Amino acid sequence: VKQTPQDFLVLIFSLVLGSILGERIDLDGLLQKFGEVLKKRFSKGNDRFVEGFITASLLFCTGSMAILGAIEEGLGGFPNLLFAKSLLDGVSSLALSASLGLGVLFAAIPLVLYQGSLTFFAGAAQTYLSQAVINEMSAVGGLILLGLGLVILDIKAIKVTNMLPGLILAALMAAFFL
């Protein structure tokens, strides 16, 4: 697939505008509050519960495999990518839960909601999804995953959750401009 300057502009603008929108809505704060509610209900003094929940949620819900796998299944294809991703996520969850605790388990809630929504969206919008839309969503997801890597490695504190609206904006911008 040949990349054009328009592809790059859609990527940058959707990520920047999505991050601004996420900051205005404060998605990170909402996810933190949800994690705190789960922590009070299910955790027994684990200080890293919310960190485990958010880190695992972002790790499992962003990236091209999560997006492409859900879209592939929604379009009626065999969910090979989701099977491969589930194996990778399973191994990752073992490592994460060893260091971050029970919060990692509860990342299944946003994962099911996110991938289920993408699958439903792909099935409903099957006639409108072009390869350009899928490519841009995957590219934005990859950059969000890169940001999550910087957070996990403690290189840079980024509110990665606030970048998630960029995925929706990437799809909309690609549909209109590419």
mmCIF file of C-alpha atoms in Angstrom:
data_model
loop_
_atom_site.group_PDB
_atom_site.id
_atom_site.type_symbol
_atom_site.label_atom_id
_atom_site.label_comp_id
_atom_site.label_asym_id
_atom_site.label_seq_id
_atom_site.Cartn_x
_atom_site.Cartn_y
_atom_site.Cartn_z
ATOM 1 C CA VAL A 1 0.000 0.000 0.000
ATOM 2 C CA LYS A 2 1.498 3.288 -1.110
ATOM 3 C CA GLN A 3 1.443 6.041 1.509
ATOM 4 C CA THR A 4 0.544 9.567 0.460
ATOM 5 C CA PRO A 5 1.011 12.883 2.268
ATOM 6 C CA GLN A 6 -2.755 12.901 2.857
ATOM 7 C CA ASP A 7 -2.453 9.607 4.773
ATOM 8 C CA PHE A 8 0.126 11.160 7.062
ATOM 9 C CA LEU A 9 -1.961 14.305 7.593
ATOM 10 C CA VAL A 10 -5.030 12.244 8.489
ATOM 11 C CA LEU A 11 -2.901 10.284 10.969
ATOM 12 C CA ILE A 12 -1.473 13.395 12.636
ATOM 13 C CA PHE A 13 -4.691 15.426 12.694
ATOM 14 C CA SER A 14 -6.816 12.549 13.963
ATOM 15 C CA LEU A 15 -4.333 11.801 16.742
ATOM 16 C CA VAL A 16 -3.941 15.455 17.771
ATOM 17 C CA LEU A 17 -7.652 16.297 17.590
ATOM 18 C CA GLY A 18 -8.552 12.986 19.241
ATOM 19 C CA SER A 19 -6.126 13.711 22.077
ATOM 20 C CA ILE A 20 -7.611 17.170 22.567
ATOM 21 C CA LEU A 21 -11.116 15.703 22.598
ATOM 22 C CA GLY A 22 -10.016 12.991 25.031
ATOM 23 C CA GLU A 23 -8.520 15.633 27.323
ATOM 24 C CA ARG A 24 -11.736 17.667 27.217
ATOM 25 C CA ILE A 25 -13.831 14.598 28.046
ATOM 26 C CA ASP A 26 -11.107 13.377 30.447
ATOM 27 C CA LEU A 27 -11.299 9.747 29.384
ATOM 28 C CA ASP A 28 -8.259 8.976 31.520
ATOM 29 C CA GLY A 29 -10.007 10.362 34.596
ATOM 30 C CA LEU A 30 -13.168 8.389 33.836
ATOM 31 C CA LEU A 31 -11.181 5.176 33.420
ATOM 32 C CA GLN A 32 -9.297 5.956 36.652
ATOM 33 C CA LYS A 33 -12.613 6.404 38.492
ATOM 34 C CA PHE A 34 -13.949 3.153 37.051
ATOM 35 C CA GLY A 35 -10.752 1.428 38.148
ATOM 36 C CA GLU A 36 -11.139 2.898 41.650
ATOM 37 C CA VAL A 37 -14.714 1.582 41.862
ATOM 38 C CA LEU A 38 -13.492 -1.876 40.863
ATOM 39 C CA LYS A 39 -10.598 -1.584 43.313
ATOM 40 C CA LYS A 40 -12.906 -0.798 46.237
ATOM 41 C CA ARG A 41 -15.189 -3.667 45.319
ATOM 42 C CA PHE A 42 -12.709 -6.418 44.480
ATOM 43 C CA SER A 43 -9.226 -5.500 45.684
ATOM 44 C CA LYS A 44 -7.779 -6.339 49.042
ATOM 45 C CA GLY A 45 -5.341 -3.480 49.616
ATOM 46 C CA ASN A 46 -3.570 -3.741 46.258
ATOM 47 C CA ASP A 47 -2.223 -0.264 45.509
ATOM 48 C CA ARG A 48 -1.474 -1.180 41.892
ATOM 49 C CA PHE A 49 -4.980 -2.391 41.034
ATOM 50 C CA VAL A 50 -5.931 0.699 39.012
ATOM 51 C CA GLU A 51 -2.534 0.815 37.307
ATOM 52 C CA GLY A 52 -2.918 -2.840 36.306
ATOM 53 C CA PHE A 53 -6.450 -2.274 35.054
ATOM 54 C CA ILE A 54 -5.559 0.754 32.942
ATOM 55 C CA THR A 55 -2.271 -0.618 31.607
ATOM 56 C CA ALA A 56 -3.835 -3.931 30.598
ATOM 57 C CA SER A 57 -6.932 -2.247 29.145
ATOM 58 C CA LEU A 58 -4.833 -0.012 26.937
ATOM 59 C CA LEU A 59 -2.408 -2.754 25.958
ATOM 60 C CA PHE A 60 -5.187 -5.140 24.956
ATOM 61 C CA CYS A 61 -7.456 -2.575 23.263
ATOM 62 C CA THR A 62 -4.986 -0.628 21.120
ATOM 63 C CA GLY A 63 -2.867 -1.691 18.223
ATOM 64 C CA SER A 64 -3.528 -2.954 14.767
ATOM 65 C CA MET A 65 -4.317 -6.553 15.757
ATOM 66 C CA ALA A 66 -7.181 -5.425 18.009
ATOM 67 C CA ILE A 67 -8.606 -3.169 15.324
ATOM 68 C CA LEU A 68 -8.043 -5.370 12.292
ATOM 69 C CA GLY A 69 -9.104 -8.563 14.075
ATOM 70 C CA ALA A 70 -12.417 -7.115 15.213
ATOM 71 C CA ILE A 71 -13.071 -5.553 11.815
ATOM 72 C CA GLU A 72 -12.175 -8.793 10.021
ATOM 73 C CA GLU A 73 -14.667 -10.715 12.135
ATOM 74 C CA GLY A 74 -17.322 -8.019 11.694
ATOM 75 C CA LEU A 75 -16.944 -8.268 7.933
ATOM 76 C CA GLY A 76 -17.679 -11.984 8.110
ATOM 77 C CA GLY A 77 -14.126 -13.271 7.915
ATOM 78 C CA PHE A 78 -12.564 -15.949 10.087
ATOM 79 C CA PRO A 79 -11.171 -14.351 13.261
ATOM 80 C CA ASN A 80 -7.567 -15.538 12.823
ATOM 81 C CA LEU A 81 -6.128 -12.243 14.079
ATOM 82 C CA LEU A 82 -8.317 -12.299 17.184
ATOM 83 C CA PHE A 83 -7.183 -15.845 17.960
ATOM 84 C CA ALA A 84 -3.528 -14.851 17.612
ATOM 85 C CA LYS A 85 -4.120 -11.694 19.638
ATOM 86 C CA SER A 86 -5.855 -13.643 22.396
ATOM 87 C CA LEU A 87 -2.798 -15.873 22.745
ATOM 88 C CA LEU A 88 -0.481 -12.865 22.910
ATOM 89 C CA ASP A 89 -2.777 -11.079 25.366
ATOM 90 C CA GLY A 90 -2.972 -14.203 27.516
ATOM 91 C CA VAL A 91 0.798 -14.373 27.864
ATOM 92 C CA SER A 92 0.990 -10.618 28.454
ATOM 93 C CA SER A 93 -1.726 -10.786 31.096
ATOM 94 C CA LEU A 94 0.220 -13.422 33.024
ATOM 95 C CA ALA A 95 3.284 -11.195 33.114
ATOM 96 C CA LEU A 96 1.292 -8.060 33.926
ATOM 97 C CA SER A 97 -0.789 -9.688 36.644
ATOM 98 C CA ALA A 98 2.353 -10.970 38.337
ATOM 99 C CA SER A 99 3.539 -7.401 38.815
ATOM 100 C CA LEU A 100 0.322 -5.359 38.784
ATOM 101 C CA GLY A 101 -2.151 -7.724 40.405
ATOM 102 C CA LEU A 102 -5.861 -8.366 40.062
ATOM 103 C CA GLY A 103 -6.633 -5.202 38.090
ATOM 104 C CA VAL A 104 -5.330 -6.895 34.938
ATOM 105 C CA LEU A 105 -8.199 -9.405 35.091
ATOM 106 C CA PHE A 106 -10.786 -6.628 34.948
ATOM 107 C CA ALA A 107 -9.311 -5.324 31.692
ATOM 108 C CA ALA A 108 -11.551 -7.936 30.084
ATOM 109 C CA ILE A 109 -14.526 -5.585 30.610
ATOM 110 C CA PRO A 110 -13.356 -2.729 28.353
ATOM 111 C CA LEU A 111 -11.787 -5.265 25.975
ATOM 112 C CA VAL A 112 -15.118 -7.002 25.358
ATOM 113 C CA LEU A 113 -16.928 -3.665 25.033
ATOM 114 C CA TYR A 114 -14.290 -2.241 22.671
ATOM 115 C CA GLN A 115 -13.774 -5.222 20.392
ATOM 116 C CA GLY A 116 -17.467 -6.075 20.448
ATOM 117 C CA SER A 117 -18.294 -2.516 19.408
ATOM 118 C CA LEU A 118 -15.708 -2.599 16.626
ATOM 119 C CA THR A 119 -17.045 -5.922 15.363
ATOM 120 C CA PHE A 120 -20.618 -4.631 15.428
ATOM 121 C CA PHE A 121 -19.570 -1.348 13.795
ATOM 122 C CA ALA A 122 -17.696 -3.201 11.047
ATOM 123 C CA GLY A 123 -20.681 -5.419 10.316
ATOM 124 C CA ALA A 124 -23.104 -2.496 10.266
ATOM 125 C CA ALA A 125 -20.838 -0.226 8.215
ATOM 126 C CA GLN A 126 -19.527 -2.932 5.905
ATOM 127 C CA THR A 127 -20.369 -1.007 2.745
ATOM 128 C CA TYR A 128 -18.626 2.156 4.001
ATOM 129 C CA LEU A 129 -15.351 0.701 5.290
ATOM 130 C CA SER A 130 -12.604 1.181 2.755
ATOM 131 C CA GLN A 131 -9.055 -0.070 3.033
ATOM 132 C CA ALA A 132 -7.957 3.533 3.696
ATOM 133 C CA VAL A 133 -10.222 3.737 6.774
ATOM 134 C CA ILE A 134 -8.869 0.464 8.149
ATOM 135 C CA ASN A 135 -5.261 1.525 7.442
ATOM 136 C CA GLU A 136 -5.661 4.877 9.202
ATOM 137 C CA MET A 137 -7.322 3.310 12.253
ATOM 138 C CA SER A 138 -4.492 0.782 12.445
ATOM 139 C CA ALA A 139 -1.856 3.504 12.120
ATOM 140 C CA VAL A 140 -3.410 5.587 14.905
ATOM 141 C CA GLY A 141 -3.738 2.457 17.050
ATOM 142 C CA GLY A 142 -0.058 1.726 16.464
ATOM 143 C CA LEU A 143 0.959 5.213 17.599
ATOM 144 C CA ILE A 144 -1.244 4.908 20.682
ATOM 145 C CA LEU A 145 0.443 1.587 21.414
ATOM 146 C CA LEU A 146 3.838 3.296 21.048
ATOM 147 C CA GLY A 147 2.715 5.878 23.611
ATOM 148 C CA LEU A 148 1.646 3.078 25.946
ATOM 149 C CA GLY A 149 5.097 1.537 25.580
ATOM 150 C CA LEU A 150 6.656 4.822 26.698
ATOM 151 C CA VAL A 151 4.391 4.806 29.757
ATOM 152 C CA ILE A 152 5.067 1.150 30.624
ATOM 153 C CA LEU A 153 8.833 1.681 30.326
ATOM 154 C CA ASP A 154 8.509 4.787 32.521
ATOM 155 C CA ILE A 155 10.101 6.953 29.822
ATOM 156 C CA LYS A 156 7.289 9.502 29.513
ATOM 157 C CA ALA A 157 4.057 10.037 31.446
ATOM 158 C CA ILE A 158 1.338 10.261 28.793
ATOM 159 C CA LYS A 159 -2.409 10.002 29.334
ATOM 160 C CA VAL A 160 -2.737 7.427 26.574
ATOM 161 C CA THR A 161 -6.434 6.834 27.262
ATOM 162 C CA ASN A 162 -7.164 10.394 26.173
ATOM 163 C CA MET A 163 -5.762 9.572 22.726
ATOM 164 C CA LEU A 164 -8.433 6.940 21.988
ATOM 165 C CA PRO A 165 -10.920 9.304 20.262
ATOM 166 C CA GLY A 166 -8.243 9.574 17.573
ATOM 167 C CA LEU A 167 -9.291 6.114 16.379
ATOM 168 C CA ILE A 168 -12.808 7.316 15.615
ATOM 169 C CA LEU A 169 -11.568 10.548 14.063
ATOM 170 C CA ALA A 170 -9.112 8.586 11.899
ATOM 171 C CA ALA A 171 -11.971 6.517 10.501
ATOM 172 C CA LEU A 172 -14.112 9.583 9.844
ATOM 173 C CA MET A 173 -11.296 11.632 8.313
ATOM 174 C CA ALA A 174 -10.138 8.753 6.119
ATOM 175 C CA ALA A 175 -13.689 8.179 4.911
ATOM 176 C CA PHE A 176 -14.072 11.824 3.909
ATOM 177 C CA PHE A 177 -10.571 12.772 2.738
ATOM 178 C CA LEU A 178 -8.950 9.619 1.333
#
